[in-house]
PDB file of C-alpha atoms and ligand atoms in Angstrom:
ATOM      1  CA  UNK U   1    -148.707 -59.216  96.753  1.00  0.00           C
ATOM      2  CA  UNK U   2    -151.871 -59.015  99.434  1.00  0.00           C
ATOM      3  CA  UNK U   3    -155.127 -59.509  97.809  1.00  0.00           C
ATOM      4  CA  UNK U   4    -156.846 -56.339  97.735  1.00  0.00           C
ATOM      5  CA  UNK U   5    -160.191 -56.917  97.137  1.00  0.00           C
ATOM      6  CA  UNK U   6    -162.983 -57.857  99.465  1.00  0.00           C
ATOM      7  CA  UNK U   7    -163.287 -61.339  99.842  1.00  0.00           C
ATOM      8  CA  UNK U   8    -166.460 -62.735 100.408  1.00  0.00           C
ATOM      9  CA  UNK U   9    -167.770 -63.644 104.196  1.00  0.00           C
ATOM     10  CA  UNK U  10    -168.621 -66.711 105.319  1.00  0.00           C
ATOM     11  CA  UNK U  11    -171.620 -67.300 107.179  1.00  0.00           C
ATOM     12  CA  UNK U  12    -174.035 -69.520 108.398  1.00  0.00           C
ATOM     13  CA  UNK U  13    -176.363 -69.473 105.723  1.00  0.00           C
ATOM     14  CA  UNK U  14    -173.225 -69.681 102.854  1.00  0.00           C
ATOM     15  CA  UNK U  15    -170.331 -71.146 104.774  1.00  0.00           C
ATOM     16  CA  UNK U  16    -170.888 -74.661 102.770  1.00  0.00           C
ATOM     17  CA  UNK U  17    -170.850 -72.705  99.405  1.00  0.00           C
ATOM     18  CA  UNK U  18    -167.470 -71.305 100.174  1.00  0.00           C
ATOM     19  CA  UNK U  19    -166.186 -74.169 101.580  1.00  0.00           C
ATOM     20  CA  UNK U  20    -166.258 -75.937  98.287  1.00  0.00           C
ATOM     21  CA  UNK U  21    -165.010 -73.355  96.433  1.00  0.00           C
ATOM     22  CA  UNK U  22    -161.982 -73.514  99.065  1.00  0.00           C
ATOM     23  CA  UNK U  23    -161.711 -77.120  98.044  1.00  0.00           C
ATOM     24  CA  UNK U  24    -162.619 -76.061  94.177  1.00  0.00           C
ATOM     25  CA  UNK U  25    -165.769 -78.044  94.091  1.00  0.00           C
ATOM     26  CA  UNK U  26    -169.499 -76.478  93.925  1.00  0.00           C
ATOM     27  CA  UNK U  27    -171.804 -76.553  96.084  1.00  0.00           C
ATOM     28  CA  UNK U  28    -175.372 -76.051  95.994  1.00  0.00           C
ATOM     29  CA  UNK U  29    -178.151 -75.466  98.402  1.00  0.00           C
ATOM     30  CA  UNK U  30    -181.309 -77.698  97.727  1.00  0.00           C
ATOM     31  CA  UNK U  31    -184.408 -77.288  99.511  1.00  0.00           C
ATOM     32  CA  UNK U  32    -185.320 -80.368 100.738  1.00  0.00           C
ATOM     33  CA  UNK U  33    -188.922 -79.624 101.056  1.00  0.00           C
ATOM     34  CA  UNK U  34    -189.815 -78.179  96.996  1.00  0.00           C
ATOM     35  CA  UNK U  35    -186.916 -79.886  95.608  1.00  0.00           C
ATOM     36  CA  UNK U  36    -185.686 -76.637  93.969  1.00  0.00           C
ATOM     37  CA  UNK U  37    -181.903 -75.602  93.778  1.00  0.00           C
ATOM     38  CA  UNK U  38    -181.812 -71.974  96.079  1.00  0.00           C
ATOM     39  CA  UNK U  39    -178.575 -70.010  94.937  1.00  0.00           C
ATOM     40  CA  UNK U  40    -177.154 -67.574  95.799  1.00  0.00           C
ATOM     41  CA  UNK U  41    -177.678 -69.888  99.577  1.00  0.00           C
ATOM     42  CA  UNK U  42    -180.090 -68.612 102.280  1.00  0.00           C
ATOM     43  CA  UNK U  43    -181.405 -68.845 105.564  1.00  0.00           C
ATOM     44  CA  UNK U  44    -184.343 -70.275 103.137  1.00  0.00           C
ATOM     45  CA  UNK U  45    -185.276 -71.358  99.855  1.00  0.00           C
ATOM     46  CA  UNK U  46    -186.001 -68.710  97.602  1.00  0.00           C
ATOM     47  CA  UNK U  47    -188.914 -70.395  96.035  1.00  0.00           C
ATOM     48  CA  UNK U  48    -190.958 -72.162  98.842  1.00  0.00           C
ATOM     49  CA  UNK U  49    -189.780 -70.406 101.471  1.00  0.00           C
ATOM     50  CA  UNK U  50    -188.815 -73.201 103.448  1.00  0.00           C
ATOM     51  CA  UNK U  51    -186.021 -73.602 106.407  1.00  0.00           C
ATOM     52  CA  UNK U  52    -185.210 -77.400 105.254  1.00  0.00           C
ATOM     53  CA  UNK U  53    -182.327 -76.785 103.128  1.00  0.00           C
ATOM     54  CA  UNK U  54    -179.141 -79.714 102.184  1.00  0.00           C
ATOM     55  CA  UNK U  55    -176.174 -79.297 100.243  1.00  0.00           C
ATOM     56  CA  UNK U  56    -175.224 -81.273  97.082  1.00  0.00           C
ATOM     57  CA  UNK U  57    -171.571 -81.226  95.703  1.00  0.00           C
ATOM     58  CA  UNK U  58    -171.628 -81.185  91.580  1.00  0.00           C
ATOM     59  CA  UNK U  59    -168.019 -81.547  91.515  1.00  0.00           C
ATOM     60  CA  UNK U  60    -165.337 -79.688  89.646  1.00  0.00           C
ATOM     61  CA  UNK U  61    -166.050 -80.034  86.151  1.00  0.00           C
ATOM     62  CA  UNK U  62    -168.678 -77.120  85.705  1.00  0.00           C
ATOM     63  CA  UNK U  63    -169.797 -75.795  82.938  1.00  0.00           C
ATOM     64  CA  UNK U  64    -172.634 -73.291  81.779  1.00  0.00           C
ATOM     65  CA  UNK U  65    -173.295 -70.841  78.949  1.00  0.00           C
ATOM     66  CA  UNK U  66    -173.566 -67.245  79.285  1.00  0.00           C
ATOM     67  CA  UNK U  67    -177.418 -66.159  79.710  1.00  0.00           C
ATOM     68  CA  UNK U  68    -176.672 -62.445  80.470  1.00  0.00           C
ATOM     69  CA  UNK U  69    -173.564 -59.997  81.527  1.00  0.00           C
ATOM     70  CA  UNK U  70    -172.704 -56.262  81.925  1.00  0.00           C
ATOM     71  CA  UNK U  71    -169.290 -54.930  81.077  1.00  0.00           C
ATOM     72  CA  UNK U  72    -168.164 -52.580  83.892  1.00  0.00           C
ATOM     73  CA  UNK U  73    -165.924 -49.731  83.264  1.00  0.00           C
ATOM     74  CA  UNK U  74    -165.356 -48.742  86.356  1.00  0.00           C
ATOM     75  CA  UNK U  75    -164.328 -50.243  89.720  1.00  0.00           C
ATOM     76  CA  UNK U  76    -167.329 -49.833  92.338  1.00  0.00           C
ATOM     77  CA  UNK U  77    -165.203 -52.129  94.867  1.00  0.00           C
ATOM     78  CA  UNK U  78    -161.752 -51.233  95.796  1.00  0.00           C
ATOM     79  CA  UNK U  79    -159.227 -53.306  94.364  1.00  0.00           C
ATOM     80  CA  UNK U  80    -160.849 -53.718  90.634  1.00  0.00           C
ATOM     81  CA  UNK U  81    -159.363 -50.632  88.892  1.00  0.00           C
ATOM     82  CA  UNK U  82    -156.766 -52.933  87.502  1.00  0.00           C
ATOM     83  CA  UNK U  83    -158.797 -55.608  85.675  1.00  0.00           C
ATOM     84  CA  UNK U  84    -161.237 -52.769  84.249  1.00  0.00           C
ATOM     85  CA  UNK U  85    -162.820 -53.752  82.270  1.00  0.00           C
ATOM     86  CA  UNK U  86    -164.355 -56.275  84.058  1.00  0.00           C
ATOM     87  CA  UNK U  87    -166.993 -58.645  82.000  1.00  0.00           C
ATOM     88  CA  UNK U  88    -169.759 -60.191  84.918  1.00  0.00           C
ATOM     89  CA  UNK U  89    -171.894 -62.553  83.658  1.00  0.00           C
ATOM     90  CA  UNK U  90    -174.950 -64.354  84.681  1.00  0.00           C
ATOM     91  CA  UNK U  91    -173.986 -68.162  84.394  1.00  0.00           C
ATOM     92  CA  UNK U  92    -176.611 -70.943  83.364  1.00  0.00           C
ATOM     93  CA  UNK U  93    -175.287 -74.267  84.073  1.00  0.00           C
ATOM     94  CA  UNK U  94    -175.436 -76.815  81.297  1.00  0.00           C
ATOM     95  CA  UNK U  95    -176.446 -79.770  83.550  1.00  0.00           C
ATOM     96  CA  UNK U  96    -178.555 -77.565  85.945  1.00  0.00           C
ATOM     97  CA  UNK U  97    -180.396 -74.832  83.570  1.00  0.00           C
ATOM     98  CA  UNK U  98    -182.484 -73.492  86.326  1.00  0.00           C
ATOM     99  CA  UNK U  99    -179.516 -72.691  88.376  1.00  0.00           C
ATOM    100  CA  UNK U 100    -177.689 -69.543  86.937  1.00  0.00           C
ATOM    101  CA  UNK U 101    -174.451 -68.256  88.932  1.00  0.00           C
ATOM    102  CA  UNK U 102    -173.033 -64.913  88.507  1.00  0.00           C
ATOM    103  CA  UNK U 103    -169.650 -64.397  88.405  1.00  0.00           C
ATOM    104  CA  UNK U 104    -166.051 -62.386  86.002  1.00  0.00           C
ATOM    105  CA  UNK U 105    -165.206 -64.426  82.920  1.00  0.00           C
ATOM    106  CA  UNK U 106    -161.340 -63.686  82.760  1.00  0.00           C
ATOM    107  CA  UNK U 107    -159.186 -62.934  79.875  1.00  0.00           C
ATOM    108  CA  UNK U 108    -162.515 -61.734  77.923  1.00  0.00           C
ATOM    109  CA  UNK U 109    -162.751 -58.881  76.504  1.00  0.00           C
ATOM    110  CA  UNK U 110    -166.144 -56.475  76.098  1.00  0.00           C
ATOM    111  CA  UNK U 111    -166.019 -57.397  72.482  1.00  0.00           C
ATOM    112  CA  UNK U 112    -166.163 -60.952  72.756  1.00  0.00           C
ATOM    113  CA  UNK U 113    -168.302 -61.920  74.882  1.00  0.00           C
ATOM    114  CA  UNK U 114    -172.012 -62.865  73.608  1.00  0.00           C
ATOM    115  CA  UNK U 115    -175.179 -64.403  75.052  1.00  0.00           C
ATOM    116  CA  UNK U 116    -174.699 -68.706  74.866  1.00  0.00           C
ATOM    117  CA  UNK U 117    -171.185 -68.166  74.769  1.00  0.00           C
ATOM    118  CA  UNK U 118    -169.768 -71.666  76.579  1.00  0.00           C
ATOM    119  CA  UNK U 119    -167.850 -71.110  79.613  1.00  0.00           C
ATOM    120  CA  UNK U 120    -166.411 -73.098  81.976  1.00  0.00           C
ATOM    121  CA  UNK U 121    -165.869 -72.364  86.279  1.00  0.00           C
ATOM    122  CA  UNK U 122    -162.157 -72.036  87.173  1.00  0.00           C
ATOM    123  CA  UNK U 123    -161.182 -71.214  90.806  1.00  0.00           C
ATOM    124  CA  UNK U 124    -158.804 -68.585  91.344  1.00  0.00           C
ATOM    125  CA  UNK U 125    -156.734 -68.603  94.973  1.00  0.00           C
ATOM    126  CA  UNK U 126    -157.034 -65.340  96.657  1.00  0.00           C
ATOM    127  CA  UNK U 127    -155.444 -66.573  99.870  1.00  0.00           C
ATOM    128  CA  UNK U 128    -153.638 -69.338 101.503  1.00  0.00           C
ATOM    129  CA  UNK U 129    -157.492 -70.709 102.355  1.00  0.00           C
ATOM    130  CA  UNK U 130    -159.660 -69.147 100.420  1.00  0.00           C
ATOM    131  CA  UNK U 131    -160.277 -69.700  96.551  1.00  0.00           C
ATOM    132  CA  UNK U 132    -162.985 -67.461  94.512  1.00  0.00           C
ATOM    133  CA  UNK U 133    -164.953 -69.135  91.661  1.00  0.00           C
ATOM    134  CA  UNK U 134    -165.075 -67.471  88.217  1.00  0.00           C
ATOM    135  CA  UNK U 135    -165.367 -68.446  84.550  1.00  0.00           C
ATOM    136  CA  UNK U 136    -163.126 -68.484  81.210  1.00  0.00           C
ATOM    137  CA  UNK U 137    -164.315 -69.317  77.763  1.00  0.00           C
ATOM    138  CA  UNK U 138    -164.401 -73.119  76.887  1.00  0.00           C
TER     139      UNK U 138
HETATM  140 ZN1   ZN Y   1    -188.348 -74.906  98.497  1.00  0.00          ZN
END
């Protein structure tokens, strides 16, 4: 069956990030100026505001904990209504605390999930190219 929900554009300032999760591997923006991690990616880094930004791979084995999540009840894309409900977290990585990722946990239910709960980024293939990262429980 077609995937029916939007997938996320590539551009300039995020191509690399989706690229890696193409290749299941994240990828991080680093400003090369502060030193700082800047995710979500930018035309800039979110804390110094500067235009010198690299990439870093931090491979495939990522995990975080869960520092925050809503529980959504109803689909506000198209394409959601049949994975309702839907449990989106806010991601802190274990080896990278100051970067925190947002993304669905899968297979969770509302009652389960719980702030520090240890998760761990799978990549789910949405087309022939393109793959979308999310978490399950670890
Ligand atoms: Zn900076």
């Amino acid at each position: 069956m077609e995937y029916q929900k939007p997938i996320p554009l590539k551009t300039q300032d995020n191509s690399p990030y989706w690229d890696g999760a193409d290749r299941h591997e994240l990828i991080l923006q680093k400003c090369n100026f502060c030193h700082q991690y800047s995710h979500p990616p930018g035309p800039s880094c979110a804390k110094c505001g500067s235009s010198e930004l690299s990439w870093e791979s931090q491979g495939s084995d990522i995990n975080g904990k869960v520092y925050s999540y809503i529980v959504s009840y109803r689909p506000f894309l198209p394409g959601f209504q049949d994975d309702l409900p839907l449990v989106i977290a806010i991601v802190e990585l274990d080896t990278l605390p100051q970067v925190k990722l947002i993304g669905n946990i899968l297979h969770c239910s509302p009652e389960d999930i719980e702030v520090g709960m240890p998760v761990k980024m799978v990549w789910k293939e949405i087309t022939d190219e393109r793959s979308l990262p999310q978490w399950i429980q670890s």
